[in-house]
Short mmCIF file of C-alpha atoms in Angstrom, two decimals:
data_model
loop_
_atom_site.label_atom_id
_atom_site.label_comp_id
_atom_site.label_asym_id
_atom_site.label_seq_id
_atom_site.Cartn_x
_atom_site.Cartn_y
_atom_site.Cartn_z
CA MET A 1 18.70 179.26 -17.58
CA TRP A 2 16.72 181.85 -19.58
CA GLN A 3 14.20 179.42 -20.76
CA SER A 4 13.65 178.95 -16.56
CA VAL A 5 13.73 182.85 -16.71
CA SER A 6 11.26 183.07 -18.68
CA ARG A 7 8.61 180.68 -17.21
CA LEU A 8 9.20 182.32 -14.04
CA LEU A 9 8.43 185.77 -15.70
CA SER A 10 5.48 184.55 -17.44
CA GLU A 11 4.14 182.88 -13.97
CA TYR A 12 4.78 185.83 -12.40
CA LEU A 13 3.21 188.27 -15.11
CA GLY A 14 0.66 186.75 -15.97
CA GLU A 15 1.72 186.56 -19.69
CA THR A 16 3.85 185.07 -22.20
CA TYR A 17 7.38 186.91 -21.39
CA THR A 18 10.06 185.83 -24.55
CA ILE A 19 13.32 187.65 -23.79
CA THR A 20 14.20 189.91 -26.53
CA GLU A 21 16.96 191.59 -25.23
CA LYS A 22 20.26 191.09 -22.43
CA GLU A 23 22.37 193.71 -21.32
CA GLU A 24 25.42 192.76 -18.88
CA LEU A 25 25.19 195.07 -15.94
CA SER A 26 28.79 196.44 -14.24
CA GLY A 27 28.83 196.90 -10.73
CA GLY A 28 27.87 193.00 -9.71
CA ASP A 29 30.80 193.07 -7.27
CA ILE A 30 29.57 189.65 -5.86
CA HIS A 31 26.87 188.32 -8.11
CA HIS A 32 26.26 188.45 -11.95
CA ALA A 33 23.51 191.57 -12.79
CA ARG A 34 21.61 191.54 -16.68
CA ARG A 35 18.89 193.40 -17.18
CA VAL A 36 16.87 192.00 -19.82
CA SER A 37 13.19 192.83 -21.38
CA ASN A 38 10.71 191.42 -23.83
CA GLY A 39 10.48 194.84 -25.60
CA LYS A 40 7.58 195.84 -22.67
CA LYS A 41 8.92 195.18 -19.63
CA GLU A 42 12.48 195.16 -18.11
CA VAL A 43 13.56 193.04 -15.73
CA PHE A 44 16.62 193.03 -13.16
CA ILE A 45 18.70 190.02 -12.70
CA LYS A 46 21.19 188.24 -10.32
CA TYR A 47 21.99 185.46 -11.00
CA ASP A 48 25.03 182.99 -9.80
CA THR A 49 25.89 179.22 -9.54
CA ARG A 50 23.19 176.87 -8.62
CA ASP A 51 24.84 176.65 -4.71
CA ILE A 52 23.96 180.11 -3.89
CA LEU A 53 20.01 179.66 -4.07
CA PRO A 54 20.06 179.91 -0.46
CA ILE A 55 21.87 183.61 -0.51
CA PHE A 56 18.51 184.64 -3.30
CA ASN A 57 15.98 183.05 -0.75
CA ALA A 58 16.76 184.99 1.96
CA GLU A 59 17.08 188.07 -0.41
CA PHE A 60 13.66 187.10 -1.83
CA ASP A 61 12.27 186.95 1.98
CA GLN A 62 14.17 190.21 3.34
CA LEU A 63 13.34 192.30 0.92
CA THR A 64 10.08 191.29 0.56
CA ALA A 65 9.44 191.87 4.52
CA LEU A 66 10.84 195.62 3.75
CA ALA A 67 8.53 195.69 1.30
CA LYS A 68 5.51 194.73 3.41
CA SER A 69 6.33 197.44 6.46
CA GLY A 70 5.09 200.35 3.27
CA THR A 71 7.69 202.92 5.03
CA VAL A 72 10.30 202.17 2.11
CA ARG A 73 11.10 201.92 -1.35
CA VAL A 74 12.58 198.61 -2.15
CA PRO A 75 12.28 196.86 -5.93
CA GLU A 76 9.62 194.56 -6.59
CA VAL A 77 10.53 191.28 -6.55
CA TYR A 78 9.39 188.51 -9.25
CA GLY A 79 11.03 185.47 -7.99
CA VAL A 80 13.72 183.26 -7.56
CA GLY A 81 14.27 180.07 -9.42
CA TYR A 82 17.09 177.53 -10.43
CA ASP A 83 17.84 174.96 -13.04
CA ARG A 84 20.88 172.51 -13.51
CA ASP A 85 23.38 175.63 -13.24
CA PHE A 86 22.65 179.14 -11.88
CA SER A 87 20.29 180.77 -9.38
CA PHE A 88 18.66 183.67 -10.18
CA LEU A 89 16.73 186.45 -8.22
CA LEU A 90 14.26 188.66 -10.39
CA LEU A 91 13.56 191.88 -9.84
CA GLU A 92 11.91 195.10 -11.04
CA TYR A 93 14.61 197.36 -12.75
CA LEU A 94 14.91 200.88 -12.11
CA PRO A 95 17.37 203.02 -13.29
CA LEU A 96 19.28 204.49 -10.21
CA LYS A 97 21.56 207.81 -9.33
CA PRO A 98 22.98 208.89 -6.24
CA LEU A 99 21.18 210.34 -3.07
CA ASP A 100 20.85 213.83 -3.68
CA ALA A 101 19.68 216.03 -0.13
CA HIS A 102 16.48 216.41 -0.92
CA HIS A 103 15.66 213.03 -1.42
CA ALA A 104 18.14 211.66 1.50
CA TYR A 105 15.70 213.60 4.01
CA CYS A 106 12.98 211.96 2.22
CA LEU A 107 14.84 208.57 2.94
CA GLY A 108 15.94 209.46 6.44
CA GLN A 109 12.37 209.85 7.25
CA GLN A 110 11.16 206.59 5.30
CA LEU A 111 14.21 204.46 7.70
CA ALA A 112 12.49 205.94 11.04
CA ARG A 113 9.51 205.05 9.89
CA LEU A 114 10.54 201.78 9.28
CA HIS A 115 12.30 201.37 12.82
CA GLN A 116 9.09 202.22 14.06
CA TRP A 117 7.25 199.43 11.97
CA SER A 118 5.58 196.54 13.73
CA ASP A 119 5.90 195.00 17.25
CA GLN A 120 8.63 192.30 18.21
CA PRO A 121 9.79 190.91 21.06
CA GLN A 122 13.04 190.12 20.27
CA PHE A 123 16.02 190.68 18.51
CA GLY A 124 17.26 188.37 15.79
CA LEU A 125 15.23 186.94 12.50
CA ASP A 126 14.05 183.18 11.11
CA PHE A 127 16.59 183.10 10.08
CA ASP A 128 20.33 184.32 8.89
CA SER A 129 21.03 186.85 6.55
CA ASP A 130 24.77 188.04 4.75
CA LEU A 131 26.41 191.23 5.16
CA ALA A 132 28.03 191.55 1.60
CA THR A 133 29.34 187.94 1.36
CA THR A 134 29.70 187.50 5.66
CA PRO A 135 26.99 185.25 6.83
CA GLN A 136 25.31 186.79 9.53
CA PRO A 137 23.49 184.64 12.12
CA ASN A 138 20.15 185.98 13.75
CA ARG A 139 19.37 183.59 16.24
CA TRP A 140 16.34 184.94 18.31
CA GLN A 141 17.54 186.98 21.42
CA ARG A 142 15.85 188.53 24.17
CA TYR A 143 18.75 191.13 25.49
CA TRP A 144 20.17 193.32 23.08
CA ASN A 145 23.43 193.56 24.96
CA VAL A 146 24.04 189.74 24.59
CA PHE A 147 22.73 189.67 20.87
CA PHE A 148 25.32 192.62 19.52
CA ALA A 149 27.86 191.23 21.89
CA GLU A 150 28.02 187.58 20.69
CA GLN A 151 26.53 187.62 17.28
CA ARG A 152 27.65 190.99 15.98
CA ILE A 153 31.04 191.52 17.54
CA GLY A 154 32.07 187.89 19.17
CA TRP A 155 30.51 186.89 15.62
CA GLN A 156 32.98 188.51 13.51
CA LEU A 157 36.51 188.10 15.99
CA GLN A 158 35.85 184.39 15.43
CA LEU A 159 35.64 184.95 11.56
CA ALA A 160 38.80 187.08 12.01
CA ASP A 161 41.15 184.70 14.42
CA GLU A 162 40.06 181.67 12.00
CA LYS A 163 41.44 184.05 9.45
CA GLY A 164 45.19 184.42 11.19
CA LEU A 165 43.64 188.36 12.89
CA HIS A 166 43.99 188.83 16.76
CA TYR A 167 42.51 191.84 18.07
CA GLY A 168 42.57 190.58 21.91
CA ASP A 169 40.85 187.49 23.77
CA ILE A 170 37.62 187.26 22.13
CA ASP A 171 35.58 186.36 25.04
CA THR A 172 36.83 189.34 26.83
CA ILE A 173 35.79 191.63 24.64
CA ILE A 174 32.77 190.29 24.18
CA ASP A 175 32.15 190.67 28.17
CA ILE A 176 32.90 194.50 27.56
CA VAL A 177 30.34 195.07 24.62
CA SER A 178 28.00 193.13 26.49
CA HIS A 179 28.53 195.06 29.69
CA ARG A 180 28.21 198.82 27.85
CA LEU A 181 25.20 197.98 26.11
CA LYS A 182 23.46 196.40 29.62
CA SER A 183 21.66 199.20 30.27
CA HIS A 184 20.74 200.34 26.91
CA HIS A 185 17.04 198.71 25.99
CA PRO A 186 16.34 199.95 23.31
CA GLN A 187 13.00 198.53 20.76
CA PRO A 188 13.68 196.06 18.10
CA SER A 189 13.44 197.79 15.03
CA LEU A 190 13.63 195.90 11.32
CA LEU A 191 17.07 197.00 9.92
CA HIS A 192 18.21 197.35 6.36
CA GLY A 193 20.77 196.88 7.66
CA ASP A 194 23.23 197.69 5.45
CA LEU A 195 23.19 201.07 4.79
CA TRP A 196 25.85 202.21 2.41
CA PRO A 197 25.90 204.13 -1.24
CA ALA A 198 26.18 201.25 -3.71
CA ASN A 199 22.92 199.79 -1.35
CA CYS A 200 20.88 202.86 -1.93
CA GLY A 201 19.60 205.75 -4.92
CA VAL A 202 17.12 207.90 -6.38
CA SER A 203 14.65 206.13 -8.75
CA ALA A 204 11.58 207.72 -10.69
CA VAL A 205 9.65 206.71 -7.48
CA GLY A 206 11.90 208.37 -5.30
CA PRO A 207 14.49 207.05 -2.93
CA ILE A 208 14.56 203.30 -3.23
CA ILE A 209 17.24 201.33 -0.90
CA PHE A 210 18.24 197.24 -1.10
CA ASN A 211 20.90 194.15 -0.80
CA PRO A 212 19.62 194.57 2.38
CA ALA A 213 21.31 192.36 5.54
CA CYS A 214 17.94 192.31 7.95
CA TYR A 215 17.52 191.59 11.32
CA TRP A 216 15.74 193.25 14.12
CA GLY A 217 17.72 194.69 15.53
CA ASP A 218 18.80 198.30 17.68
CA ARG A 219 17.63 200.81 15.42
CA GLU A 220 20.50 203.10 16.20
CA CYS A 221 22.82 200.49 13.77
CA ASP A 222 21.66 201.33 10.78
CA LEU A 223 22.40 205.15 11.38
CA ALA A 224 26.09 204.38 12.87
CA MET A 225 27.37 203.43 9.66
CA LEU A 226 26.43 206.21 7.92
CA PRO A 227 29.75 208.61 8.87
CA LEU A 228 31.95 205.53 7.26
CA TYR A 229 30.74 206.56 3.99
CA PRO A 230 31.29 210.61 3.38
CA ASP A 231 29.10 209.92 -0.19
CA LEU A 232 26.10 209.40 1.68
CA PRO A 233 23.95 213.31 2.09
CA PRO A 234 24.15 214.19 5.89
CA GLN A 235 20.23 215.41 5.25
CA ILE A 236 19.34 211.46 5.95
CA TYR A 237 19.66 212.08 9.77
CA ASP A 238 18.04 215.46 9.72
CA GLY A 239 14.67 213.10 7.91
CA TYR A 240 15.49 211.03 10.58
CA GLN A 241 15.59 213.71 13.52
CA SER A 242 12.07 214.69 11.90
CA VAL A 243 10.03 211.63 12.36
CA TRP A 244 11.60 210.04 15.18
CA PRO A 245 14.10 212.06 16.97
CA LEU A 246 17.86 209.62 18.45
CA PRO A 247 18.90 209.83 22.17
CA ALA A 248 21.67 212.10 22.95
CA SER A 249 23.53 209.18 24.69
CA PHE A 250 23.37 207.34 20.61
CA ILE A 251 26.81 209.44 20.16
CA GLU A 252 28.64 207.28 22.71
CA ARG A 253 27.32 203.69 20.85
CA GLN A 254 27.88 204.64 17.64
CA PRO A 255 31.72 203.76 17.71
CA LEU A 256 30.36 200.21 19.18
CA TYR A 257 28.67 199.41 16.20
CA GLN A 258 30.56 200.85 13.70
CA LEU A 259 33.08 198.19 14.96
CA TYR A 260 30.70 195.46 13.46
CA TYR A 261 31.33 196.82 10.04
CA LEU A 262 34.83 197.97 10.54
CA LEU A 263 35.78 194.29 11.34
CA ASN A 264 34.30 192.90 8.23
CA ARG A 265 35.56 194.82 5.75
CA ALA A 266 39.37 193.54 7.65
CA ASN A 267 38.03 190.37 7.01
CA LEU A 268 36.80 190.72 3.49
CA PHE A 269 38.90 193.08 2.15
CA GLY A 270 41.67 192.45 4.48
CA GLY A 271 44.93 195.04 4.39
CA GLU A 272 44.34 198.50 5.83
CA HIS A 273 41.47 197.82 6.90
CA ILE A 274 42.79 195.21 9.42
CA HIS A 275 44.68 198.34 10.53
CA VAL A 276 41.70 200.59 11.03
CA ALA A 277 40.02 198.08 12.98
CA GLN A 278 42.34 197.38 15.17
CA GLN A 279 42.79 201.05 16.19
CA ALA A 280 38.95 201.14 16.77
CA VAL A 281 39.76 198.14 18.98
CA THR A 282 42.18 199.98 20.96
CA GLN A 283 40.73 203.22 21.03
CA LEU A 284 37.27 201.38 22.55
CA PHE A 285 38.52 198.79 25.11
CA GLY A 286 42.33 200.43 25.59
CA ASP A 287 43.35 199.05 28.66
CA GLU A 288 40.59 196.80 29.70
CA LEU A 289 41.89 194.35 27.13
#
């Protein structure tokens, strides 16, 4: 694999890149991660088995789209490659620290500008992405209530059903969610999609985000999940509000948007997460089921 990595970096950088250092990095819960260097330039490499290549290609495209917006900072993407046994994604190496209040405020401003960026008439993406290790369907849809009800809540409920987890009649829940969002007509915004402490931080160039689960959706979804992670400074909201204030009705939709992430946690990790997801379903839908 290392010969393929060196060749790809040499092509991207326009000069021979000979790896002289390889450091295994901790925190790679999904894929393996290493820092490599030629003595002058450090590179972050994420790698896994060859069949993971489509996931790395999708991440490459998502990071490229976020960078193209010119609003948020993401690691520069050097390339995606593979050999007989492995596939890999090559990124700019940036030592990180947790967000502090100042940089959280700045990140909030940047997120608001990301959500304002570009015009897209529909919800979805040209390809499916992944929320952690869960496939995330992104078929284009004109109506937000239909997209979120079917491709977010309905999808997670179907995955749960296949695991033997039942929260209620799937079609009924989809209909309830669709009805509750029917009068809400947000502008499609490019979302990061998985904004939690492990996917953002402070680098030497300011706040940075990575490991996206992108799609064009309601901007409120990126903000709705933040309270699930108390480690994220609340100043993100202040920065966001200073650029593009959220409507007061956001508070009503927030628990519904959070349900998507709670169901995903339950599907991935089980245990207490199942109980939390069931509580959320009961609180949201109660006697309607």
